[in-house]
Short mmCIF file of C-alpha atoms and ligand atoms in Angstrom, two decimals:
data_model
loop_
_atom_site.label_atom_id
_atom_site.label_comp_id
_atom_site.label_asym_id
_atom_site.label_seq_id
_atom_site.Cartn_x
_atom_site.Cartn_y
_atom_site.Cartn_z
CA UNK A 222 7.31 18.59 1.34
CA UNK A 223 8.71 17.73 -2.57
CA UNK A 224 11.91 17.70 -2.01
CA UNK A 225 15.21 15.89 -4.25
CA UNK A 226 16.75 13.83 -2.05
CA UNK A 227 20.31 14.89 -3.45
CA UNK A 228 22.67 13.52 -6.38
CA UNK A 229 24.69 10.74 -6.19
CA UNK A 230 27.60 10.05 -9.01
CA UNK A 231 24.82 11.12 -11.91
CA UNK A 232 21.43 10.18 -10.56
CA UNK A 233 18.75 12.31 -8.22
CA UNK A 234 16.17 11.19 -6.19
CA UNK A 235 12.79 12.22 -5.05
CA UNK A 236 10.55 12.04 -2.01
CA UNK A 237 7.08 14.05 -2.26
CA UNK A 238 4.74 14.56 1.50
CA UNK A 239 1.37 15.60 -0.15
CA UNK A 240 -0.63 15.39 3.14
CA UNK A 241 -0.71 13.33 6.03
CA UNK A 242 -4.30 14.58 7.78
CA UNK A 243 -5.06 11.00 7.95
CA UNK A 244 -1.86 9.24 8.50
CA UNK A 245 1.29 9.08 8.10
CA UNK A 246 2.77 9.95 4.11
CA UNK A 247 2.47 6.71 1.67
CA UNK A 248 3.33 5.42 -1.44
CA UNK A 249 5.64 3.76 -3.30
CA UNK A 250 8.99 4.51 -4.51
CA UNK A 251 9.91 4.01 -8.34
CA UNK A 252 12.98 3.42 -9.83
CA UNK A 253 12.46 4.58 -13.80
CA UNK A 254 14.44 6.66 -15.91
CA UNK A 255 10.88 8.64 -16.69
CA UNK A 256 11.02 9.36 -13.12
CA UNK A 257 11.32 13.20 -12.60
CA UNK A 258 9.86 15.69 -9.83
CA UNK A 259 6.74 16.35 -11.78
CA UNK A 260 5.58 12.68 -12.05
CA UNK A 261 5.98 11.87 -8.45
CA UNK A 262 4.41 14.99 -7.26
CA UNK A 263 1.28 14.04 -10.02
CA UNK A 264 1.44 10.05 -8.45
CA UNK A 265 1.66 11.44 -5.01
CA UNK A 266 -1.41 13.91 -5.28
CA UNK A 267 -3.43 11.07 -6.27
CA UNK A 268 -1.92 8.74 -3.74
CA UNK A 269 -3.93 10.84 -1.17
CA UNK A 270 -7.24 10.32 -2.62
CA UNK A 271 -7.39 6.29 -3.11
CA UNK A 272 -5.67 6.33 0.63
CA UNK A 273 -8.39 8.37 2.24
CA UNK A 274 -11.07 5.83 0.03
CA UNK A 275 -9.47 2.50 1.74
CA UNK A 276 -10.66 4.07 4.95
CA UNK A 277 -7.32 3.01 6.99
CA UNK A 278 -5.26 5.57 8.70
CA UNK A 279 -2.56 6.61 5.94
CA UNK A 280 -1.24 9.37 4.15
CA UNK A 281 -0.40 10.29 0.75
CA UNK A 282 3.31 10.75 -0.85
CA UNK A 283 4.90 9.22 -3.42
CA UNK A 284 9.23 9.19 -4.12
CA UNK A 285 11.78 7.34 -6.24
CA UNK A 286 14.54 8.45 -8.78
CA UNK A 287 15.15 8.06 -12.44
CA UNK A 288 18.05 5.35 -11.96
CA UNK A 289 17.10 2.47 -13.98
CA UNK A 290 17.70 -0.81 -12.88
CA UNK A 291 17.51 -2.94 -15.91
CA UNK A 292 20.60 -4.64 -16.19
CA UNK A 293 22.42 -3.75 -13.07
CA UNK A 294 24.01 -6.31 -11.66
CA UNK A 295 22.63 -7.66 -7.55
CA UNK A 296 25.54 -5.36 -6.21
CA UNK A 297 24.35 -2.04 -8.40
CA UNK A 298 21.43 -2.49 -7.26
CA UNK A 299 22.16 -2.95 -3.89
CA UNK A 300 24.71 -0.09 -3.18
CA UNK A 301 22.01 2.09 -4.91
CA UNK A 302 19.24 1.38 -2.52
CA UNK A 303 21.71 2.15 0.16
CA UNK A 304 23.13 5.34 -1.05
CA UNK A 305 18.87 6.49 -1.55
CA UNK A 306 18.34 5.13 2.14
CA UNK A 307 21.45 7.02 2.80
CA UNK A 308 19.57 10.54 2.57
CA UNK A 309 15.92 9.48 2.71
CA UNK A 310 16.30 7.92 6.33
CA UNK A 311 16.05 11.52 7.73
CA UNK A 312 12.78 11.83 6.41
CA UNK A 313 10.58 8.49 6.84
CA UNK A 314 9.46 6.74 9.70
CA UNK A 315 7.05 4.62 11.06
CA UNK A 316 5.00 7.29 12.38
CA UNK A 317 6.05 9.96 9.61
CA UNK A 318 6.26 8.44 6.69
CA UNK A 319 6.06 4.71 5.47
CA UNK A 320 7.12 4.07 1.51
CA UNK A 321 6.96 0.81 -0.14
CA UNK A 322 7.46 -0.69 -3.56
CA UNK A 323 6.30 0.70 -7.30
CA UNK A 324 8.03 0.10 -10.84
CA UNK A 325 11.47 -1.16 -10.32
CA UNK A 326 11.37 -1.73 -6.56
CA UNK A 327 10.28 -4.89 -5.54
CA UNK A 328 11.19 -7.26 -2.46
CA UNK A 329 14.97 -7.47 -3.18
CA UNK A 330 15.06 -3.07 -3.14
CA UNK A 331 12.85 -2.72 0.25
CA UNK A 332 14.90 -5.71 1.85
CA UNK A 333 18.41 -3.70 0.78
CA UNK A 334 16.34 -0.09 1.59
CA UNK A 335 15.34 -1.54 5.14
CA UNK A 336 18.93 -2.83 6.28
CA UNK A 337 20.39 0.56 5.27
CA UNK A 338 17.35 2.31 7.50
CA UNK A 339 18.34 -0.19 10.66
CA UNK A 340 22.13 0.33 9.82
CA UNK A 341 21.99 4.10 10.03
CA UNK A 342 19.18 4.26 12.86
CA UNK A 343 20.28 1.36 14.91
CA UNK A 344 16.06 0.95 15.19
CA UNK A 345 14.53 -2.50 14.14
CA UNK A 346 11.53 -0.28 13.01
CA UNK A 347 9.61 -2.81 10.64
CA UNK A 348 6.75 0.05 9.92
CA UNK A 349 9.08 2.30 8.27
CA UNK A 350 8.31 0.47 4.97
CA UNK A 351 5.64 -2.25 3.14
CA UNK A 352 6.09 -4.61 0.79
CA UNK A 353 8.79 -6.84 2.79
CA UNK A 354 9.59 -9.84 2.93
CA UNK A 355 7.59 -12.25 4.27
CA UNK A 356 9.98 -13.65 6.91
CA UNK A 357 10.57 -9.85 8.48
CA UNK A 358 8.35 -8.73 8.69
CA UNK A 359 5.66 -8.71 5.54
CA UNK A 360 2.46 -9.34 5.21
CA UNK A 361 0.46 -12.24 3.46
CA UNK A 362 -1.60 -11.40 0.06
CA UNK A 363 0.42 -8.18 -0.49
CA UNK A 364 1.58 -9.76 -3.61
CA UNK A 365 -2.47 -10.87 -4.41
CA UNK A 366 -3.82 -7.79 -3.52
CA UNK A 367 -4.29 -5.46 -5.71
CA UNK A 368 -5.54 -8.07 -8.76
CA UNK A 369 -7.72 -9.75 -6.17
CA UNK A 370 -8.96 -5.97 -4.57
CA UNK A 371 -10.38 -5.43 -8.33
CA UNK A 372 -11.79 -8.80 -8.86
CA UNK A 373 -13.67 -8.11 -5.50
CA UNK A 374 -14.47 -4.52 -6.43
CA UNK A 375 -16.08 -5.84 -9.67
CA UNK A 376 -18.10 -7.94 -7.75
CA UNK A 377 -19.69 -5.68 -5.53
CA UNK A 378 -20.46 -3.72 -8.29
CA UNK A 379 -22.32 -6.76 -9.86
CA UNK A 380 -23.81 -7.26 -6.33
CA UNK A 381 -25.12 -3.71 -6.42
CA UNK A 382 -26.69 -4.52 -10.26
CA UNK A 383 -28.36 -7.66 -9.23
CA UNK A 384 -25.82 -9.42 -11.55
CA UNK A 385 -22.60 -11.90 -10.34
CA UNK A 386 -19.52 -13.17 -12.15
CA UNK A 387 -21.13 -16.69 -13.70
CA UNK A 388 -19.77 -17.68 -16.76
CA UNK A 389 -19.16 -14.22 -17.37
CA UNK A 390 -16.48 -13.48 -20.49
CA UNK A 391 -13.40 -11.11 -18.83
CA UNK A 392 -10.22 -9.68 -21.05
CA UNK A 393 -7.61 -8.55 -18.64
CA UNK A 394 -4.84 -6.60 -20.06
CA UNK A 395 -1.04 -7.67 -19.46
CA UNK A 396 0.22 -10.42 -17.44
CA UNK A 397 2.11 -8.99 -14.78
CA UNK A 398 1.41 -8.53 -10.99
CA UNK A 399 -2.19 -6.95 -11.07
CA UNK A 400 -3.18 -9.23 -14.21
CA UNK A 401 -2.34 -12.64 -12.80
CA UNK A 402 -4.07 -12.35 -9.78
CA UNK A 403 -6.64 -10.57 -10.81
CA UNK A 404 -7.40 -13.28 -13.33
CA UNK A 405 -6.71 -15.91 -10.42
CA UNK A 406 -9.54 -14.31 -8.40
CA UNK A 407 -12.46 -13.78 -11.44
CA UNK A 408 -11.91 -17.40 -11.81
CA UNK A 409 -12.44 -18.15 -7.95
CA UNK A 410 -15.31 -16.06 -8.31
CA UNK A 411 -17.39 -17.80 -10.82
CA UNK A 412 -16.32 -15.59 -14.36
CA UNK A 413 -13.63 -16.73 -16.99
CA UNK A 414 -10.56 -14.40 -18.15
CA UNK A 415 -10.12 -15.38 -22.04
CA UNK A 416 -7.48 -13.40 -22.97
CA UNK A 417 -4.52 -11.21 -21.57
CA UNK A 418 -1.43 -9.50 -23.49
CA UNK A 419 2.17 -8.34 -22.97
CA UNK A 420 3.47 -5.32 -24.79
CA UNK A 421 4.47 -7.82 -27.43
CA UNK A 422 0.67 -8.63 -28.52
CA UNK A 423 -2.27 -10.69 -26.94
CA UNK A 424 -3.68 -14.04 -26.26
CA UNK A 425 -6.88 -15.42 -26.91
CA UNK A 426 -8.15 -18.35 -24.79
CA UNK A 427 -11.35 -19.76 -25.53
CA UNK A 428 -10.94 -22.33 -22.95
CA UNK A 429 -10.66 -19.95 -20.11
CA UNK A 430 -6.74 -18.73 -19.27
CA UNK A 431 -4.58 -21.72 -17.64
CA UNK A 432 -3.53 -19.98 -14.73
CA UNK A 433 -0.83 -22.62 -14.21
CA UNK A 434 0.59 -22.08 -17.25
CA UNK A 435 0.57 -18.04 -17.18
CA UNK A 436 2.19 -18.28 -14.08
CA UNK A 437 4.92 -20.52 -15.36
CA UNK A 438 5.34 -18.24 -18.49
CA UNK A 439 5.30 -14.62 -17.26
CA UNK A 440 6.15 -15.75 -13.58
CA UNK A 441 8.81 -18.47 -13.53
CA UNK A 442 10.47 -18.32 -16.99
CA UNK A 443 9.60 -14.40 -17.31
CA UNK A 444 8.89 -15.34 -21.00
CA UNK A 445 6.89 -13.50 -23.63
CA UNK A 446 3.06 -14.00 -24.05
CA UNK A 447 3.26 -15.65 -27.27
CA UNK A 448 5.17 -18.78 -25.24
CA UNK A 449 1.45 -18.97 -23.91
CA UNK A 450 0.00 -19.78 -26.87
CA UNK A 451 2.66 -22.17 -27.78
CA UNK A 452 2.23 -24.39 -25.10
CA UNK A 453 -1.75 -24.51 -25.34
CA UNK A 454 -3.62 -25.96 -27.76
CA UNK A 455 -6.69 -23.81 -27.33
CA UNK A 456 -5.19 -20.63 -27.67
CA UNK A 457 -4.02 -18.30 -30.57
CA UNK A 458 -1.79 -15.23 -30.09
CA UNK A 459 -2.06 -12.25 -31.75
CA UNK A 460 1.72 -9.90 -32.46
CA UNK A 461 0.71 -6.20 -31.41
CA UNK A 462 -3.09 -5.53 -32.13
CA UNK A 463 -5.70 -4.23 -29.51
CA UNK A 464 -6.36 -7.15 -26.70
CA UNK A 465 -10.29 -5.03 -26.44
CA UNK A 466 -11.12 -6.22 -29.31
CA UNK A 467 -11.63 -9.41 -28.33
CA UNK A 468 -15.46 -9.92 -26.77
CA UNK A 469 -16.03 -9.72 -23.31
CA UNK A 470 -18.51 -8.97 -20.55
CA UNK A 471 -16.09 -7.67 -17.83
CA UNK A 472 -12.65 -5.39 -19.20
CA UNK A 473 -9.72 -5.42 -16.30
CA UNK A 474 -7.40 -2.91 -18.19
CA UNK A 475 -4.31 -3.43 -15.57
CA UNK A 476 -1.10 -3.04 -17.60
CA UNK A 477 -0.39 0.40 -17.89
CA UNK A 478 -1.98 3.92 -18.28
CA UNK A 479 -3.73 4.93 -21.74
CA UNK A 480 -3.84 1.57 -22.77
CA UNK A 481 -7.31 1.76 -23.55
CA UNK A 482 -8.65 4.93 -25.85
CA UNK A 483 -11.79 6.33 -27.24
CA UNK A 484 -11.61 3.60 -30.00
CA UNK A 485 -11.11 0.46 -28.31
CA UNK A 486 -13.69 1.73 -25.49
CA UNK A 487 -16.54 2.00 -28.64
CA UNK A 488 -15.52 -1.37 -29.57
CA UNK A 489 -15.66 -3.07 -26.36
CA UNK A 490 -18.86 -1.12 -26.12
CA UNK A 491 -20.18 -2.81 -28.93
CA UNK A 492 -19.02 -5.86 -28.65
CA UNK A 493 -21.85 -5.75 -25.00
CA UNK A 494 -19.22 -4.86 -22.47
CA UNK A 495 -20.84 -4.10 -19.02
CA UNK A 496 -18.16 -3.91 -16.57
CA UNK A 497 -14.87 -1.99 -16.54
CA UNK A 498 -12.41 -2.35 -13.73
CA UNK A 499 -9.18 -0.37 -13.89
CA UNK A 500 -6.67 -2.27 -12.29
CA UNK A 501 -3.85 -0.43 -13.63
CA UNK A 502 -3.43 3.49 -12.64
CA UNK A 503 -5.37 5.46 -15.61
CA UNK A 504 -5.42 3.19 -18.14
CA UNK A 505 -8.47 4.47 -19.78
CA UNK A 506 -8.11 7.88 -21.36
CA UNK A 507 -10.76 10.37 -20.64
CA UNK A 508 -12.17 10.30 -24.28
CA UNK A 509 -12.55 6.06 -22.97
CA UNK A 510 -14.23 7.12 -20.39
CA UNK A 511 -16.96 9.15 -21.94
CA UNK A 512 -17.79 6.44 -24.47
CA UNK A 513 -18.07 4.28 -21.37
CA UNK A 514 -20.90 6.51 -19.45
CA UNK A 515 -22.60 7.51 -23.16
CA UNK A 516 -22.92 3.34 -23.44
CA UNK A 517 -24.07 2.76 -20.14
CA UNK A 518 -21.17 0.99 -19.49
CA UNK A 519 -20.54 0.62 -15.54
CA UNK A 520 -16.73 2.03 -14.95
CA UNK A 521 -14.63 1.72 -12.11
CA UNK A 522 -11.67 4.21 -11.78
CA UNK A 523 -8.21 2.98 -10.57
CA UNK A 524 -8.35 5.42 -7.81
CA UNK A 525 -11.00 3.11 -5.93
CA UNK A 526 -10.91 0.24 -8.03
CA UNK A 527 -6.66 -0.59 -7.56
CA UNK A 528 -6.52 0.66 -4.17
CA UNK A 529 -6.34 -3.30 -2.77
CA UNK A 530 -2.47 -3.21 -3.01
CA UNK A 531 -2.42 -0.21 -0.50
CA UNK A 532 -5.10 -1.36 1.75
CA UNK A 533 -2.91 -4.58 2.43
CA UNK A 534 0.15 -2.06 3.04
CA UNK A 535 -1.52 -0.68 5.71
CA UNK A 536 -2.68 -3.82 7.02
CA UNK A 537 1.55 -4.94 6.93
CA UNK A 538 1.36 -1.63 9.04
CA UNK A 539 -1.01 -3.01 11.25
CA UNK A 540 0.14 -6.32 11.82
CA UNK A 541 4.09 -4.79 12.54
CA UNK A 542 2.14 -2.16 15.22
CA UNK A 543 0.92 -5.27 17.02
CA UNK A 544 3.87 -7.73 16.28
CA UNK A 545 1.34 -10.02 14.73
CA UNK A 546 1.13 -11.79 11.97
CA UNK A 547 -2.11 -12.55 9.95
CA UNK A 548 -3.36 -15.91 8.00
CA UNK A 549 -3.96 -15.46 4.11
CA UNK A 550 -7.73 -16.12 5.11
CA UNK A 551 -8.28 -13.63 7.68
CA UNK A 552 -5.87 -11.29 5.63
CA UNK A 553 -7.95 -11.86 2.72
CA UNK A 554 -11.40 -11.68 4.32
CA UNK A 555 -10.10 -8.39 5.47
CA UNK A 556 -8.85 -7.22 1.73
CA UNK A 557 -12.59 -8.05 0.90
CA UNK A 558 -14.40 -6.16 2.93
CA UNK A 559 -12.31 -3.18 2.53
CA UNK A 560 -12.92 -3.11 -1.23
CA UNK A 561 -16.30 -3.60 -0.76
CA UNK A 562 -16.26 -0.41 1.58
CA UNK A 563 -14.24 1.70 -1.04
CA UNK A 564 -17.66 0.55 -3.44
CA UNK A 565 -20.21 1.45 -0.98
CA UNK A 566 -18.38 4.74 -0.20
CA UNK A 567 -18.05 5.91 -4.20
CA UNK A 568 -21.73 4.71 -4.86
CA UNK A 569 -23.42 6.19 -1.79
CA UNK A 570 -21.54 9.45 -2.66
CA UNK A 571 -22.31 8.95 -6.47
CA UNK A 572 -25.90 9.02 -5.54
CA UNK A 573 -25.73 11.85 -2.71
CA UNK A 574 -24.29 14.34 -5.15
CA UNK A 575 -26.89 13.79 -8.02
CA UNK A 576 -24.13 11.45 -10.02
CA UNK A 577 -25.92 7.99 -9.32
CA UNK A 578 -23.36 4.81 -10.64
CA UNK A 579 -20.93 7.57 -11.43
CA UNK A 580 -17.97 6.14 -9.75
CA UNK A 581 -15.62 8.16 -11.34
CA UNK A 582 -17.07 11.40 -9.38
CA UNK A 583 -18.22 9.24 -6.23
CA UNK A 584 -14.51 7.90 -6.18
CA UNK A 585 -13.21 11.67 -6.36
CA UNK A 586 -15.74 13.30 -3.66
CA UNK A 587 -15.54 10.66 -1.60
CA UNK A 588 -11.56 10.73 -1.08
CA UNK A 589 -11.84 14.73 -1.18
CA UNK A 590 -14.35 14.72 1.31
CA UNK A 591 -12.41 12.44 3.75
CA UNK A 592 -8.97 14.15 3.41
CA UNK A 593 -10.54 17.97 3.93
CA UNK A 594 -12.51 17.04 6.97
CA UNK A 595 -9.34 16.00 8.55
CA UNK A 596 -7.76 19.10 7.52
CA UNK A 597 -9.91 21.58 8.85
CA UNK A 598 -10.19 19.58 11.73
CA UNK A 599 -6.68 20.22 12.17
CA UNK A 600 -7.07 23.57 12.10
CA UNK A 601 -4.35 23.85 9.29
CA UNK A 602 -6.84 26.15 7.07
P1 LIG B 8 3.98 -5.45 -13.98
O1 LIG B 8 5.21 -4.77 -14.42
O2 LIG B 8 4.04 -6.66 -13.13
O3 LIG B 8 3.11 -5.86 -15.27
C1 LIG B 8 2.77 -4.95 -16.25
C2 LIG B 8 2.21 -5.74 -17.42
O4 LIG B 8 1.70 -4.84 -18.40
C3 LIG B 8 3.27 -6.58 -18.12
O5 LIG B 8 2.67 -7.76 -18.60
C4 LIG B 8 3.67 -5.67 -19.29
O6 LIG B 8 4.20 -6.34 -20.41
C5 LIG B 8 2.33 -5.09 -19.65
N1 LIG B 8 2.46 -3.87 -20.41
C6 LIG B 8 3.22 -2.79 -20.12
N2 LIG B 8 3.09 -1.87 -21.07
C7 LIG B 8 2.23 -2.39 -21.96
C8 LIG B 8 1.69 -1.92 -23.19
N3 LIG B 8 2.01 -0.72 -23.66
N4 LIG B 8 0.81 -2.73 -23.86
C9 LIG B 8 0.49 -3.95 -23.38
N5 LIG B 8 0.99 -4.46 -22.23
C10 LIG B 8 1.83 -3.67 -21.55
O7 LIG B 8 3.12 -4.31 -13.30
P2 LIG B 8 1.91 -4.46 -12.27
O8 LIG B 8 1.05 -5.58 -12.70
O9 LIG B 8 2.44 -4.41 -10.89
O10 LIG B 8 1.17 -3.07 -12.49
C11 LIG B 8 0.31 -2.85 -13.61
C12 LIG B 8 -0.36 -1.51 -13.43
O11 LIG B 8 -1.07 -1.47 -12.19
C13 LIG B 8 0.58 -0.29 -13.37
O12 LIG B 8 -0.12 0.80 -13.92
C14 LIG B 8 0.76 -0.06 -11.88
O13 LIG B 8 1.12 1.27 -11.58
C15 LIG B 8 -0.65 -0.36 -11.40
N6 LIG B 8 -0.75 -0.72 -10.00
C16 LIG B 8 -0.08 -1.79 -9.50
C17 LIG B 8 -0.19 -2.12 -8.16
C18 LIG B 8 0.45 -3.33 -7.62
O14 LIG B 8 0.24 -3.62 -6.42
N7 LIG B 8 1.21 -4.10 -8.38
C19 LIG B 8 -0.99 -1.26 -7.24
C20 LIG B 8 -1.75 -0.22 -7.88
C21 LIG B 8 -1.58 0.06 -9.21
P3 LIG B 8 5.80 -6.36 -20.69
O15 LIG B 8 6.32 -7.37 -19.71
O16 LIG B 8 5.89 -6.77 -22.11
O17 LIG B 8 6.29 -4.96 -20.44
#
């Protein structure tokens, strides 16, 4: 189903069901003003794939609406989420379909989307979405996951080279969600993140990035990058500029898509990258990722590589099935293995199909494979 969920005073709103052979529809709902029927049917399609790589039972669908929430007041907010639950309630359900958070929702819009659900179903169905709160119902490393998932995915594709994180040199691109932690975990793991960016420019941190203080800048204070560099003696910042041109061994592009072109891939090239990790959903542009395989340069697509975020969704899925509720550690330990899975799975299927350390196509066979088994098991061709 791609269906508009109706118009409210000015602003329309979208739901897409791509396929559900392996469980029910996910994916996130967005609130952007670039939002239109085209994009979420595009984000849905691939939704399926990187769901059918985690390996857990879900879905793929994608939804949202091009109302934009910057600088709507708590209420606005609010009594929009409710008027969007108001229509989409008919469609979702724990064992139908489960959406969660993207751009523009966050806690605050599933906490205001899941008390319209229970008001208008009189159900306290805490499957029906991911990505709440912790105290009803959501699930510990969600907000981690999908930085740490890559961090994890990189290393088990060092594993698989004979090579590990030491004292390896990583540039991770912006400083939101998937940056952070994804710099929080290559440190935990042995490498060192020396520089990250905002749409205003980059930093440069010989001294390895203080965590602390990028969480206290971009986190706390949601200030600019440059407040960074400020506050620490050992770094520089740089206004606009490419943040790949700074050397490194391991690239994390995870700020937004086509971030990193043809261009800045040659230059990271040459500057002995070995390892990129997309973090972010298609930040490399295809001419990127030919200069990558031409160099040698191992590449991990988004698809496989970002899927962490999801994975823990459907463990919040999990643990409200059971009425349970997970540690961080065993929630974590479970986060790890499943990303090392979603490697094994692209580079066993990389190699079966004549493609060896071709991720990209293992990645893209892989989910294919997984999703039209389960279809024509169904019977539904
Ligand atoms: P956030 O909004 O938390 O952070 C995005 C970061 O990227 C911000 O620092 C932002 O800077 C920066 N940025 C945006 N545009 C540019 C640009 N043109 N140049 C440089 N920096 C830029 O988003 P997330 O971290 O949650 O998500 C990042 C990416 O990862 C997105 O593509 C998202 O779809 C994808 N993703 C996220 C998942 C998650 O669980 N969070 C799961 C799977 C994929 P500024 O503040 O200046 O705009």
């Amino acid at each position: 189903m791609a269906g508009r969920l109706g118009r409210g005073a000015d602003q329309p709103g979208f739901r897409v069901e791509f396929n559900s052979a392996l469980g029910p529809y996910k994916g996130g709902l967005r609130f952007h003003p670039s939002v239109n029927l085209g994009i979420v049917k595009f984000l849905g399609f691939e939704q399926v794939f990187k769901n059918a790589l985690t390996g857990m039972p879900i879905g793929g669908g994608k939804g949202g609406s091009d109302f934009d929430p910057k600088g709507r007041s708590d209420a606005e907010i609010m009594r929009f989420c409710q008027s969007f639950m108001t229509e989409l309630y008919r469609h979702i359900g724990e064992y139908t379909d489960v959406p969660a958070g993207d751009i523009g929702v966050g806690a605050r819009e599933i906490g205001y989307l899941f008390g319209q659900y229970k008001r208008i179903t009189n159900r306290y169905e805490s499957g029906v979405l991911t990505g709440k709160g912790l105290g009803w119902g959501g699930a510990l490393v969600r907000t981690e996951a999908t930085g740490y998932g890559a961090a994890f995915f990189a290393q088990a594709m060092m594993d698989t080279a004979g090579d590990s994180f030491d004292g390896k040199r990583a540039v991770v691109s912006g400083s939101g969600n998937v940056a952070v932690y994804g710099i929080e975990k290559i440190h935990q793991l042995g490498g060192m993140a020396v520089a990250c960016s905002d749409s205003s420019g980059y930093v440069v941190d010989e001294k390895g990035i203080d965590l602390d203080l990028l969480k206290q800048v971009k986190e706390v204070e949601r200030g600019r990058i440059e407040l960074y560099a400020e506050r620490r003696g050992s770094a520089r910042f740089v206004a606009g500029g490419s943040v790949w041109d700074v050397p490194c061994e391991v690239a994390v592009p995870s700020a937004t898509q086509n971030e990193l072109d043809g261009d800045a891939a040659k230059v990271l090239a040459a500057n002995g990258c070995r390892y990129v990790v997309e973090g972010a959903n298609m930040p490399s542009t295809p001419e990127a990722v030919d200069v990558f395989r031409a160099a040698g340069v191992a590449f991990a697509p988004g698809k496989a590589a970002n899927a962490g975020g999801v994975a823990t969704s459907a463990l919040e899925m999990q643990q409200n099935a059971s009425r349970d509720r997970w540690t961080f550690e065993h929630s974590e330990a479970k986060l790890e293995e499943i990303m090392r899975g979603i490697h094994t799975r692209c580079h066993q299927t990389a190699e079966e199909y004549g493609a060896p350390g071709d991720l990209v196509l293992g990645a893209n066979v892989a989910g294919f494979l997984e999703v039209a088994e389960a279809v024509h098991a169904h019977g539904l061709i």
